[in-house]
Amino acid sequence: MSVVPLTGELLIAGAARQGQAGAVHAFDASTGARLEPGFGKATLNDLEDACAAAQAAFRPYRALAYAERAAFLDAIAEEIEAIGDDLTVRAMAETGLPRARLEGERGRTCGQLRLFAQVVRDGGFLDARIDPAQPDRAPAPRLDLRLRNVPLGPVAVFGASNFPLAFSVAGGDTASALAAGCPVIVKAHSAHPGVSELVGRAVQAAVAKCGLPAGVFAMLHGDGREIGQGLVADPRIKAVGFTGSRAGGLALVRTAQARPVPIPVYAEMSSINPVILLPAALAARAEPIANAFVAALTLGAGQFCTNPGLVLAVDGPDLDTFIQAASAAVAAAPAQVMLTAGIRSAYENGVTRLGEVRGVSIAGVAAPAVGAASPALFAVSGRDFLAHPELTEEVFGAASLVVRCQDLSELRTITEGLEGQLTVAVHVDAADHSQLGELLPSLELLAGRVLVNGFGTGVEVAHAMVHGGPYPSTSDGRATSVGSLAIARFLRPVCYQNLPDPLLPDELKATNPLVLHRRIDGALTAP
């Protein structure tokens, strides 16, 4: 398989050790064959060592010059690139994802590491603020007040099943936490342990190359109930990043809230990402929209957080045209290998449940294939949709439901009754602008990203991106897990009142030695 040797070891405090709590194996997603080696599961002693090392590394790591912290993030990207094709080959076997998708995901992973290196060099994430003393102010003088953001402390990150690179060991949660100045302990996902080890060793190599404290990074394999919950419960862990199921995310939230000192859990959980087709757009281009919709629906076997799982439109001939075109495209789409047999089974059960709900009809389904999942499209009236709340539940995979709304009023009622979402997409023409304007206040409350004439699949790693949304799409709708704002999850503000200038952090000293843009008396001021 891979010429880079995989040992199945845990990575703790700059060293590798074999886990002694049993072993987990990856399985070839296409054939079901077991892949070697076995990956030793961590014990509670391993967890203790990782947390102790992370705690010991926190102070020296957070005190590191920002240029050195940025160089570390760049070094991780370089080490991941240096793995070469072995990483792609192993990922293809463990996930069933195609080469092009995985090579693109590697590029995204390295790109976001480098983005956060730029964020660290820029210093804007510190949000440095200075309100100078005003001793002569009446009726009372103002004391000298200065503010900067500081890192929270060690962070636990849980690897995601559907993104073995971009949301896993060195993915966005890890990159943003390290950028903030927080050591990271990763619980590797059991579906792609080989990929996790390859990337984990790349991070570990970057730690050594940059001369950082060894506890800045650790990676553990293990059961969610013992190691995962143990990580979240450990008092040295100060925040959690998670991408996965609602049940898994909420279990971590409960553990975090039950601690003597609760901590934030940034869990991305479930979303059906509604697509709204407004009348003029539907009349003008029903078939092109349908074909683009099915392409988004079936991309990556529908295993995206932003998969379009719901379509809302006013019933009529134009919607009939859309459904006919979408049904034909779904029927022509190939069945695809999913990430794991368990995910495929859950998808097939979800499709069966959808088809059994009263009033739901099958609009189109792809031909079955052994070991693969077939895309499926369903339709239902707005009235029946409102009568069956279970139709709002996510089916993770290439399945979607078209709702035939009686009119725009019913469409708005359905939209306003939906749970929080990661994305909502609206297809409009110029004649629909007034209706979109009326919907927009509701859509802002519904989702973290509102997009026009497109679909949510494809999340740009950029400064203005939001990949988050109201509960239950995430556990904290104020945050994003993608884009430069993701760093804010692992920071908190500290105010320094009347501190003598020599004792102030460099970010806030009068001479501005770090040459930062700072907000002085409320005005953003150049260095």
Short mmCIF file of C-alpha atoms in Angstrom, two decimals:
data_model
loop_
_atom_site.label_atom_id
_atom_site.label_comp_id
_atom_site.label_asym_id
_atom_site.label_seq_id
_atom_site.Cartn_x
_atom_site.Cartn_y
_atom_site.Cartn_z
CA MET A 1 0.00 0.00 0.00
CA SER A 2 2.20 2.84 1.25
CA VAL A 3 5.99 2.96 1.19
CA VAL A 4 5.85 5.30 4.18
CA PRO A 5 5.76 2.84 7.09
CA LEU A 6 2.71 3.00 9.29
CA THR A 7 3.33 1.81 12.84
CA GLY A 8 -0.11 2.25 14.39
CA GLU A 9 1.40 4.25 17.24
CA LEU A 10 0.12 7.12 19.35
CA LEU A 11 1.96 10.43 19.05
CA ILE A 12 2.56 12.04 22.45
CA ALA A 13 5.08 14.68 23.60
CA GLY A 14 7.28 14.37 20.52
CA ALA A 15 7.51 10.58 20.71
CA ALA A 16 5.57 7.56 19.47
CA ARG A 17 4.26 4.70 21.56
CA GLN A 18 2.04 1.70 20.99
CA GLY A 19 -1.41 1.91 22.51
CA GLN A 20 -2.24 -0.93 24.88
CA ALA A 21 -6.05 -0.81 24.99
CA GLY A 22 -6.72 -2.99 21.96
CA ALA A 23 -6.47 -1.98 18.34
CA VAL A 24 -8.57 -0.34 15.64
CA HIS A 25 -8.23 -1.25 11.96
CA ALA A 26 -9.16 0.69 8.87
CA PHE A 27 -11.13 -1.02 6.11
CA ASP A 28 -10.91 -0.52 2.39
CA ALA A 29 -14.05 1.48 1.62
CA SER A 30 -14.48 -0.17 -1.79
CA THR A 31 -13.89 -3.83 -0.89
CA GLY A 32 -14.39 -4.04 2.85
CA ALA A 33 -10.97 -5.67 3.23
CA ARG A 34 -9.14 -4.98 6.48
CA LEU A 35 -6.13 -2.73 6.13
CA GLU A 36 -2.95 -3.08 8.12
CA PRO A 37 -1.52 -2.23 10.55
CA GLY A 38 -3.67 -2.18 13.64
CA PHE A 39 -3.66 1.12 15.50
CA GLY A 40 -3.24 0.77 19.24
CA LYS A 41 -5.87 2.50 21.34
CA ALA A 42 -4.83 4.89 24.06
CA THR A 43 -5.20 4.11 27.74
CA LEU A 44 -6.14 6.66 30.36
CA ASN A 45 -2.43 6.86 31.22
CA ASP A 46 -1.71 7.89 27.62
CA LEU A 47 -4.43 10.51 27.88
CA GLU A 48 -2.92 11.80 31.11
CA ASP A 49 0.52 12.09 29.51
CA ALA A 50 -0.85 13.95 26.48
CA CYS A 51 -2.79 16.42 28.61
CA ALA A 52 0.13 16.98 30.98
CA ALA A 53 2.48 17.65 28.06
CA ALA A 54 -0.01 20.04 26.45
CA GLN A 55 -0.40 21.95 29.70
CA ALA A 56 3.38 22.19 30.12
CA ALA A 57 3.74 23.43 26.53
CA PHE A 58 1.03 26.07 26.75
CA ARG A 59 2.91 28.93 28.39
CA PRO A 60 6.09 28.73 26.30
CA TYR A 61 4.07 28.21 23.12
CA ARG A 62 1.74 31.14 23.70
CA ALA A 63 4.79 33.33 24.47
CA LEU A 64 6.42 32.44 21.15
CA ALA A 65 7.05 35.35 18.79
CA TYR A 66 4.27 35.57 16.25
CA ALA A 67 6.72 35.18 13.37
CA GLU A 68 7.85 31.86 14.87
CA ARG A 69 4.27 30.69 15.41
CA ALA A 70 3.47 31.54 11.77
CA ALA A 71 6.60 29.72 10.58
CA PHE A 72 5.41 26.64 12.46
CA LEU A 73 2.08 26.65 10.61
CA ASP A 74 3.92 27.01 7.31
CA ALA A 75 6.21 24.14 8.30
CA ILE A 76 3.23 21.84 8.94
CA ALA A 77 1.96 22.56 5.41
CA GLU A 78 5.40 21.80 3.98
CA GLU A 79 5.65 18.52 5.89
CA ILE A 80 2.19 17.41 4.69
CA GLU A 81 3.15 18.18 1.10
CA ALA A 82 6.41 16.26 1.57
CA ILE A 83 4.53 13.02 2.34
CA GLY A 84 3.85 12.81 -1.39
CA ASP A 85 1.52 10.36 -3.07
CA ASP A 86 1.53 7.92 -0.17
CA LEU A 87 -0.95 10.14 1.63
CA THR A 88 -3.37 10.19 -1.30
CA VAL A 89 -3.11 6.45 -1.90
CA ARG A 90 -3.81 5.59 1.72
CA ALA A 91 -6.68 8.08 1.86
CA MET A 92 -8.24 6.59 -1.27
CA ALA A 93 -8.23 3.15 0.33
CA GLU A 94 -9.57 4.25 3.71
CA THR A 95 -12.31 6.56 2.42
CA GLY A 96 -13.25 5.45 -1.10
CA LEU A 97 -12.91 9.09 -2.20
CA PRO A 98 -11.38 9.69 -5.64
CA ARG A 99 -7.84 10.92 -6.18
CA ALA A 100 -8.82 14.34 -7.51
CA ARG A 101 -11.03 15.06 -4.50
CA LEU A 102 -8.31 14.06 -2.05
CA GLU A 103 -5.57 15.98 -3.81
CA GLY A 104 -7.81 19.02 -3.74
CA GLU A 105 -8.49 18.46 -0.06
CA ARG A 106 -4.76 18.25 0.66
CA GLY A 107 -4.33 21.58 -1.13
CA ARG A 108 -7.11 23.08 0.95
CA THR A 109 -5.58 21.73 4.17
CA CYS A 110 -2.19 23.25 3.41
CA GLY A 111 -3.84 26.43 2.16
CA GLN A 112 -5.70 27.01 5.40
CA LEU A 113 -2.55 26.39 7.44
CA ARG A 114 -0.84 29.08 5.39
CA LEU A 115 -3.87 31.36 5.72
CA PHE A 116 -3.61 31.16 9.49
CA ALA A 117 0.13 31.82 9.27
CA GLN A 118 -0.78 35.09 7.52
CA VAL A 119 -3.40 35.83 10.18
CA VAL A 120 -0.79 35.39 12.92
CA ARG A 121 1.74 37.62 11.14
CA ASP A 122 -0.88 40.31 10.59
CA GLY A 123 -1.80 40.48 14.28
CA GLY A 124 -5.36 41.67 13.68
CA PHE A 125 -6.70 38.64 15.56
CA LEU A 126 -5.38 40.23 18.76
CA ASP A 127 -7.95 43.06 18.43
CA ALA A 128 -5.60 45.39 20.32
CA ARG A 129 -7.51 48.32 21.84
CA ILE A 130 -6.27 51.29 23.83
CA ASP A 131 -8.36 53.84 25.70
CA PRO A 132 -5.72 56.21 27.12
CA ALA A 133 -6.19 57.71 30.55
CA GLN A 134 -8.11 60.98 30.75
CA PRO A 135 -7.25 62.33 34.21
CA ASP A 136 -9.00 65.65 33.60
CA ARG A 137 -12.27 64.22 32.31
CA ALA A 138 -15.37 65.46 34.11
CA PRO A 139 -17.31 64.47 36.07
CA ALA A 140 -14.85 61.60 36.69
CA PRO A 141 -11.41 60.82 35.26
CA ARG A 142 -10.90 57.80 33.02
CA LEU A 143 -8.25 55.27 33.88
CA ASP A 144 -5.93 53.81 31.24
CA LEU A 145 -7.57 50.75 29.66
CA ARG A 146 -5.97 48.37 27.16
CA LEU A 147 -7.25 45.09 25.66
CA ARG A 148 -5.90 42.17 23.69
CA ASN A 149 -7.04 38.64 22.98
CA VAL A 150 -5.18 35.75 24.60
CA PRO A 151 -5.34 31.99 23.90
CA LEU A 152 -7.61 29.79 25.99
CA GLY A 153 -5.24 26.86 26.57
CA PRO A 154 -4.96 23.27 25.29
CA VAL A 155 -7.67 22.32 22.79
CA ALA A 156 -9.14 18.88 21.97
CA VAL A 157 -9.90 18.31 18.29
CA PHE A 158 -11.96 15.39 16.95
CA GLY A 159 -11.19 14.21 13.42
CA ALA A 160 -14.15 14.13 11.02
CA SER A 161 -15.16 11.09 8.98
CA ASN A 162 -16.03 12.91 5.76
CA PHE A 163 -12.93 15.10 5.43
CA PRO A 164 -9.87 12.97 6.28
CA LEU A 165 -7.56 15.96 5.77
CA ALA A 166 -9.34 19.33 5.86
CA PHE A 167 -11.37 18.62 9.04
CA SER A 168 -9.09 16.15 10.74
CA VAL A 169 -5.62 15.93 12.28
CA ALA A 170 -4.20 19.13 10.73
CA GLY A 171 -7.52 20.55 9.54
CA GLY A 172 -9.21 23.83 10.25
CA ASP A 173 -9.82 23.27 13.98
CA THR A 174 -6.19 22.32 14.59
CA ALA A 175 -4.82 25.10 12.38
CA SER A 176 -6.91 27.82 14.02
CA ALA A 177 -6.19 26.58 17.55
CA LEU A 178 -2.45 26.45 16.91
CA ALA A 179 -2.64 29.91 15.33
CA ALA A 180 -4.35 31.21 18.46
CA GLY A 181 -1.49 29.89 20.61
CA CYS A 182 -3.19 26.74 21.92
CA PRO A 183 -1.58 23.27 22.02
CA VAL A 184 -3.77 20.64 20.37
CA ILE A 185 -4.60 17.03 21.21
CA VAL A 186 -6.32 15.26 18.33
CA LYS A 187 -8.52 12.21 18.67
CA ALA A 188 -8.06 10.56 15.30
CA HIS A 189 -11.12 9.23 13.50
CA SER A 190 -11.29 5.45 13.49
CA ALA A 191 -12.29 5.32 9.81
CA HIS A 192 -8.97 6.73 8.54
CA PRO A 193 -6.27 6.01 11.13
CA GLY A 194 -3.52 5.56 8.52
CA VAL A 195 -4.10 9.00 7.03
CA SER A 196 -4.23 10.36 10.57
CA GLU A 197 -0.85 8.87 11.44
CA LEU A 198 0.79 10.19 8.27
CA VAL A 199 -0.49 13.71 8.91
CA GLY A 200 0.15 13.48 12.66
CA ARG A 201 3.78 12.59 12.04
CA ALA A 202 4.02 15.58 9.69
CA VAL A 203 2.79 17.88 12.47
CA GLN A 204 5.15 16.25 14.94
CA ALA A 205 8.05 16.74 12.50
CA ALA A 206 7.18 20.43 12.19
CA VAL A 207 7.15 20.77 15.99
CA ALA A 208 10.68 19.33 16.14
CA LYS A 209 11.89 21.31 13.12
CA CYS A 210 10.77 24.58 14.72
CA GLY A 211 12.18 23.69 18.14
CA LEU A 212 8.84 23.97 19.91
CA PRO A 213 7.80 22.30 23.18
CA ALA A 214 6.95 18.70 22.35
CA GLY A 215 3.53 18.89 24.02
CA VAL A 216 2.24 21.40 21.47
CA PHE A 217 0.73 18.45 19.56
CA ALA A 218 -0.50 14.95 20.32
CA MET A 219 -2.63 12.40 18.49
CA LEU A 220 -4.55 9.57 20.10
CA HIS A 221 -6.56 6.61 18.84
CA GLY A 222 -9.28 5.29 21.06
CA ASP A 223 -12.93 4.77 21.89
CA GLY A 224 -15.15 7.84 22.02
CA ARG A 225 -16.64 7.04 25.41
CA GLU A 226 -13.33 6.62 27.20
CA ILE A 227 -10.75 8.67 25.32
CA GLY A 228 -13.06 11.17 23.63
CA GLN A 229 -15.13 11.90 26.71
CA GLY A 230 -12.00 11.73 28.84
CA LEU A 231 -10.38 14.45 26.76
CA VAL A 232 -13.35 16.76 27.11
CA ALA A 233 -13.62 16.10 30.84
CA ASP A 234 -9.93 16.71 31.55
CA PRO A 235 -9.52 20.04 33.41
CA ARG A 236 -6.47 20.98 31.32
CA ILE A 237 -8.51 21.04 28.12
CA LYS A 238 -10.02 24.50 27.60
CA ALA A 239 -12.04 24.12 24.36
CA VAL A 240 -13.18 21.48 21.88
CA GLY A 241 -13.51 21.36 18.09
CA PHE A 242 -15.78 18.66 16.64
CA THR A 243 -17.35 17.79 13.28
CA GLY A 244 -19.76 14.88 13.18
CA SER A 245 -23.21 13.67 14.15
CA ARG A 246 -25.66 15.55 16.34
CA ALA A 247 -25.65 12.71 18.87
CA GLY A 248 -21.86 12.75 19.10
CA GLY A 249 -21.62 16.53 19.34
CA LEU A 250 -24.29 16.82 22.02
CA ALA A 251 -22.64 14.07 24.07
CA LEU A 252 -19.46 16.15 24.16
CA VAL A 253 -21.44 19.30 25.00
CA ARG A 254 -23.05 17.56 27.97
CA THR A 255 -19.67 16.41 29.25
CA ALA A 256 -18.19 19.91 28.84
CA GLN A 257 -21.11 21.53 30.67
CA ALA A 258 -20.97 19.02 33.53
CA ARG A 259 -17.35 19.87 34.38
CA PRO A 260 -16.66 21.93 37.51
CA VAL A 261 -15.40 24.56 35.05
CA PRO A 262 -17.45 24.25 31.82
CA ILE A 263 -15.69 24.85 28.50
CA PRO A 264 -16.91 25.74 25.00
CA VAL A 265 -17.55 22.93 22.52
CA TYR A 266 -17.61 24.09 18.91
CA ALA A 267 -19.51 21.20 17.36
CA GLU A 268 -20.62 21.19 13.75
CA MET A 269 -23.46 18.70 13.69
CA SER A 270 -26.41 18.39 11.31
CA SER A 271 -27.84 20.47 8.47
CA ILE A 272 -30.14 19.85 5.50
CA ASN A 273 -29.18 23.10 3.73
CA PRO A 274 -32.46 24.15 2.12
CA VAL A 275 -32.59 25.39 -1.46
CA ILE A 276 -35.35 27.88 -2.32
CA LEU A 277 -36.43 28.25 -5.95
CA LEU A 278 -38.23 31.55 -6.48
CA PRO A 279 -40.81 31.76 -9.29
CA ALA A 280 -39.04 33.84 -11.94
CA ALA A 281 -35.82 31.84 -11.67
CA LEU A 282 -37.75 28.59 -11.82
CA ALA A 283 -39.67 29.74 -14.90
CA ALA A 284 -36.52 30.90 -16.67
CA ARG A 285 -34.16 27.99 -16.05
CA ALA A 286 -35.78 25.04 -14.29
CA GLU A 287 -33.75 22.42 -16.15
CA PRO A 288 -30.29 24.00 -15.71
CA ILE A 289 -30.98 24.54 -12.01
CA ALA A 290 -32.11 20.91 -11.70
CA ASN A 291 -28.95 19.58 -13.33
CA ALA A 292 -26.72 21.78 -11.16
CA PHE A 293 -28.69 20.71 -8.09
CA VAL A 294 -28.16 17.00 -8.79
CA ALA A 295 -24.46 17.60 -9.42
CA ALA A 296 -24.23 19.23 -5.98
CA LEU A 297 -26.39 16.53 -4.39
CA THR A 298 -24.27 13.64 -5.67
CA LEU A 299 -20.86 15.29 -5.24
CA GLY A 300 -18.74 13.04 -3.04
CA ALA A 301 -21.70 10.67 -2.61
CA GLY A 302 -23.48 13.50 -0.82
CA GLN A 303 -21.11 13.25 2.14
CA PHE A 304 -20.78 16.98 2.70
CA CYS A 305 -21.99 19.04 5.66
CA THR A 306 -23.55 21.39 3.09
CA ASN A 307 -25.29 18.74 0.97
CA PRO A 308 -28.61 20.18 -0.39
CA GLY A 309 -31.11 17.93 1.36
CA LEU A 310 -34.27 20.03 0.90
CA VAL A 311 -35.77 22.02 -1.99
CA LEU A 312 -38.66 24.47 -1.51
CA ALA A 313 -40.66 25.93 -4.41
CA VAL A 314 -44.21 26.95 -5.33
CA ASP A 315 -46.06 24.10 -7.01
CA GLY A 316 -46.91 24.34 -10.69
CA PRO A 317 -45.70 23.47 -14.21
CA ASP A 318 -42.29 25.06 -13.70
CA LEU A 319 -41.66 22.96 -10.60
CA ASP A 320 -42.84 19.90 -12.56
CA THR A 321 -40.15 20.68 -15.14
CA PHE A 322 -37.53 20.98 -12.39
CA ILE A 323 -38.55 17.67 -10.78
CA GLN A 324 -38.61 15.85 -14.12
CA ALA A 325 -35.12 17.08 -15.01
CA ALA A 326 -33.76 16.38 -11.53
CA SER A 327 -35.32 12.91 -11.50
CA ALA A 328 -33.71 12.05 -14.82
CA ALA A 329 -30.33 13.31 -13.62
CA VAL A 330 -30.62 11.31 -10.39
CA ALA A 331 -31.59 8.16 -12.29
CA ALA A 332 -28.55 8.59 -14.53
CA ALA A 333 -26.16 9.17 -11.63
CA PRO A 334 -24.00 6.22 -10.58
CA ALA A 335 -24.21 4.60 -7.19
CA GLN A 336 -21.13 5.60 -5.17
CA VAL A 337 -18.95 4.09 -2.49
CA MET A 338 -19.47 5.80 0.84
CA LEU A 339 -16.87 6.41 3.53
CA THR A 340 -17.73 3.39 5.66
CA ALA A 341 -20.16 0.51 5.67
CA GLY A 342 -21.80 2.07 8.72
CA ILE A 343 -22.37 5.38 6.97
CA ARG A 344 -23.82 3.59 3.94
CA SER A 345 -26.16 1.56 6.16
CA ALA A 346 -27.34 4.71 7.93
CA TYR A 347 -27.94 6.39 4.57
CA GLU A 348 -29.97 3.46 3.24
CA ASN A 349 -32.04 3.37 6.42
CA GLY A 350 -32.66 7.11 6.10
CA VAL A 351 -33.80 6.73 2.51
CA THR A 352 -36.16 3.96 3.56
CA ARG A 353 -37.61 6.13 6.35
CA LEU A 354 -38.20 9.03 3.95
CA GLY A 355 -40.08 6.83 1.52
CA GLU A 356 -42.33 5.48 4.27
CA VAL A 357 -43.61 8.87 5.45
CA ARG A 358 -47.23 9.47 4.46
CA GLY A 359 -47.50 11.76 1.44
CA VAL A 360 -43.87 11.32 0.32
CA SER A 361 -43.30 9.90 -3.16
CA ILE A 362 -40.14 8.75 -4.88
CA ALA A 363 -39.28 11.15 -7.71
CA GLY A 364 -36.10 9.45 -8.87
CA VAL A 365 -33.52 6.92 -7.78
CA ALA A 366 -30.28 5.64 -9.30
CA ALA A 367 -29.67 2.00 -10.13
CA PRO A 368 -28.33 -0.03 -7.21
CA ALA A 369 -24.80 -1.40 -7.07
CA VAL A 370 -23.17 -3.83 -4.67
CA GLY A 371 -21.32 -2.02 -1.89
CA ALA A 372 -22.43 1.42 -3.07
CA ALA A 373 -25.22 3.88 -2.29
CA SER A 374 -27.74 5.09 -4.86
CA PRO A 375 -28.80 8.76 -5.00
CA ALA A 376 -32.50 9.32 -4.34
CA LEU A 377 -34.96 12.17 -4.81
CA PHE A 378 -38.36 12.47 -3.10
CA ALA A 379 -41.28 14.88 -3.33
CA VAL A 380 -43.99 15.94 -0.90
CA SER A 381 -46.65 18.63 -0.58
CA GLY A 382 -46.10 21.56 1.73
CA ARG A 383 -49.08 20.48 3.81
CA ASP A 384 -47.71 16.97 4.35
CA PHE A 385 -44.23 18.35 5.06
CA LEU A 386 -45.63 20.55 7.82
CA ALA A 387 -47.54 17.57 9.23
CA HIS A 388 -44.42 15.39 9.54
CA PRO A 389 -41.56 17.08 11.45
CA GLU A 390 -39.39 14.00 10.93
CA LEU A 391 -38.94 15.10 7.32
CA THR A 392 -36.56 17.81 8.55
CA GLU A 393 -34.08 15.20 9.83
CA GLU A 394 -30.78 14.96 7.98
CA VAL A 395 -30.11 11.95 5.77
CA PHE A 396 -26.33 12.01 5.37
CA GLY A 397 -25.74 11.18 1.72
CA ALA A 398 -27.11 11.90 -1.73
CA ALA A 399 -30.81 12.09 -0.85
CA SER A 400 -33.03 15.14 -1.07
CA LEU A 401 -36.68 16.10 -0.70
CA VAL A 402 -38.59 18.54 -2.93
CA VAL A 403 -41.47 20.32 -1.17
CA ARG A 404 -44.34 21.46 -3.38
CA CYS A 405 -45.51 24.62 -1.59
CA GLN A 406 -49.03 25.88 -2.22
CA ASP A 407 -47.83 29.48 -2.49
CA LEU A 408 -45.10 31.83 -1.30
CA SER A 409 -46.85 32.24 2.03
CA GLU A 410 -46.61 28.51 2.74
CA LEU A 411 -43.00 28.51 1.54
CA ARG A 412 -42.22 31.29 4.03
CA THR A 413 -44.02 29.41 6.83
CA ILE A 414 -41.95 26.29 6.14
CA THR A 415 -38.72 28.27 5.95
CA GLU A 416 -39.35 30.03 9.25
CA GLY A 417 -40.12 26.71 10.95
CA LEU A 418 -36.87 25.00 9.99
CA GLU A 419 -34.07 24.29 12.44
CA GLY A 420 -30.78 26.21 12.20
CA GLN A 421 -28.74 25.45 9.10
CA LEU A 422 -25.21 25.85 7.82
CA THR A 423 -26.40 27.21 4.47
CA VAL A 424 -29.51 28.32 2.65
CA ALA A 425 -29.41 28.82 -1.11
CA VAL A 426 -31.89 30.92 -3.08
CA HIS A 427 -32.23 30.85 -6.86
CA VAL A 428 -33.50 34.15 -8.21
CA ASP A 429 -33.91 36.28 -11.30
CA ALA A 430 -34.27 40.05 -11.29
CA ALA A 431 -38.05 39.72 -10.99
CA ASP A 432 -37.58 37.75 -7.72
CA HIS A 433 -35.57 40.42 -5.94
CA SER A 434 -38.50 41.84 -3.99
CA GLN A 435 -39.46 38.38 -2.72
CA LEU A 436 -35.85 37.68 -1.76
CA GLY A 437 -35.74 40.99 0.09
CA GLU A 438 -38.79 39.94 2.11
CA LEU A 439 -37.26 36.54 2.88
CA LEU A 440 -33.79 37.75 3.74
CA PRO A 441 -34.39 38.72 7.40
CA SER A 442 -35.69 35.20 8.04
CA LEU A 443 -32.85 33.59 6.13
CA GLU A 444 -30.27 35.48 8.21
CA LEU A 445 -31.80 33.92 11.31
CA LEU A 446 -31.91 30.48 9.68
CA ALA A 447 -28.36 29.93 8.44
CA GLY A 448 -24.74 30.94 8.77
CA ARG A 449 -24.31 31.41 5.02
CA VAL A 450 -26.95 32.78 2.62
CA LEU A 451 -26.04 32.26 -1.03
CA VAL A 452 -27.70 33.15 -4.31
CA ASN A 453 -27.85 31.10 -7.53
CA GLY A 454 -25.59 28.35 -6.28
CA PHE A 455 -25.38 25.50 -3.79
CA GLY A 456 -23.65 25.23 -0.43
CA THR A 457 -21.22 22.49 -1.45
CA GLY A 458 -17.80 24.05 -1.83
CA VAL A 459 -16.68 26.06 1.19
CA GLU A 460 -14.08 28.69 0.31
CA VAL A 461 -11.30 29.11 2.87
CA ALA A 462 -11.36 32.89 3.08
CA HIS A 463 -11.61 35.79 5.49
CA ALA A 464 -15.35 36.37 4.94
CA MET A 465 -16.45 32.72 5.00
CA VAL A 466 -18.82 31.42 7.67
CA HIS A 467 -19.12 27.68 8.10
CA GLY A 468 -21.42 27.55 11.08
CA GLY A 469 -24.97 28.40 11.91
CA PRO A 470 -27.73 28.40 14.52
CA TYR A 471 -28.36 25.28 16.59
CA PRO A 472 -28.46 22.39 15.72
CA SER A 473 -26.25 22.95 12.69
CA THR A 474 -23.65 23.86 15.30
CA SER A 475 -23.58 23.97 19.07
CA ASP A 476 -22.63 27.67 19.00
CA GLY A 477 -24.02 29.75 16.15
CA ARG A 478 -21.68 32.66 16.92
CA ALA A 479 -18.67 30.80 15.53
CA THR A 480 -17.28 29.54 12.23
CA SER A 481 -15.01 26.53 11.68
CA VAL A 482 -13.77 27.74 8.27
CA GLY A 483 -12.09 31.02 7.39
CA SER A 484 -9.82 33.31 9.35
CA LEU A 485 -12.54 34.16 11.91
CA ALA A 486 -12.29 30.55 13.15
CA ILE A 487 -9.35 31.63 15.31
CA ALA A 488 -11.75 33.61 17.53
CA ARG A 489 -13.12 30.37 19.01
CA PHE A 490 -9.90 29.78 20.90
CA LEU A 491 -9.27 33.30 22.21
CA ARG A 492 -10.66 35.46 24.99
CA PRO A 493 -10.24 39.19 25.72
CA VAL A 494 -8.22 40.50 28.66
CA CYS A 495 -8.32 44.14 29.80
CA TYR A 496 -5.28 45.74 31.47
CA GLN A 497 -6.19 48.71 33.66
CA ASN A 498 -3.51 51.23 34.68
CA LEU A 499 -0.72 48.72 34.09
CA PRO A 500 2.71 50.45 33.93
CA ASP A 501 3.98 50.57 30.36
CA PRO A 502 7.05 48.37 30.99
CA LEU A 503 4.76 45.61 32.28
CA LEU A 504 2.27 45.78 29.42
CA PRO A 505 2.39 43.10 26.72
CA ASP A 506 4.19 44.31 23.60
CA GLU A 507 0.87 44.42 21.73
CA LEU A 508 -0.27 47.29 23.96
CA LYS A 509 2.87 49.26 24.77
CA ALA A 510 3.02 52.94 23.86
CA THR A 511 5.86 52.41 21.37
CA ASN A 512 3.90 49.67 19.50
CA PRO A 513 6.98 47.46 19.08
CA LEU A 514 5.03 44.85 17.10
CA VAL A 515 3.90 47.51 14.59
CA LEU A 516 0.22 46.57 14.87
CA HIS A 517 -2.91 48.30 13.73
CA ARG A 518 -4.66 49.17 16.99
CA ARG A 519 -7.98 50.71 17.94
CA ILE A 520 -7.18 53.86 19.95
CA ASP A 521 -10.11 55.67 21.51
CA GLY A 522 -12.32 53.62 19.22
CA ALA A 523 -10.57 54.60 15.99
CA LEU A 524 -8.57 52.02 14.03
CA THR A 525 -5.07 53.47 13.86
CA ALA A 526 -2.20 52.49 11.57
CA PRO A 527 1.21 51.82 13.19
#
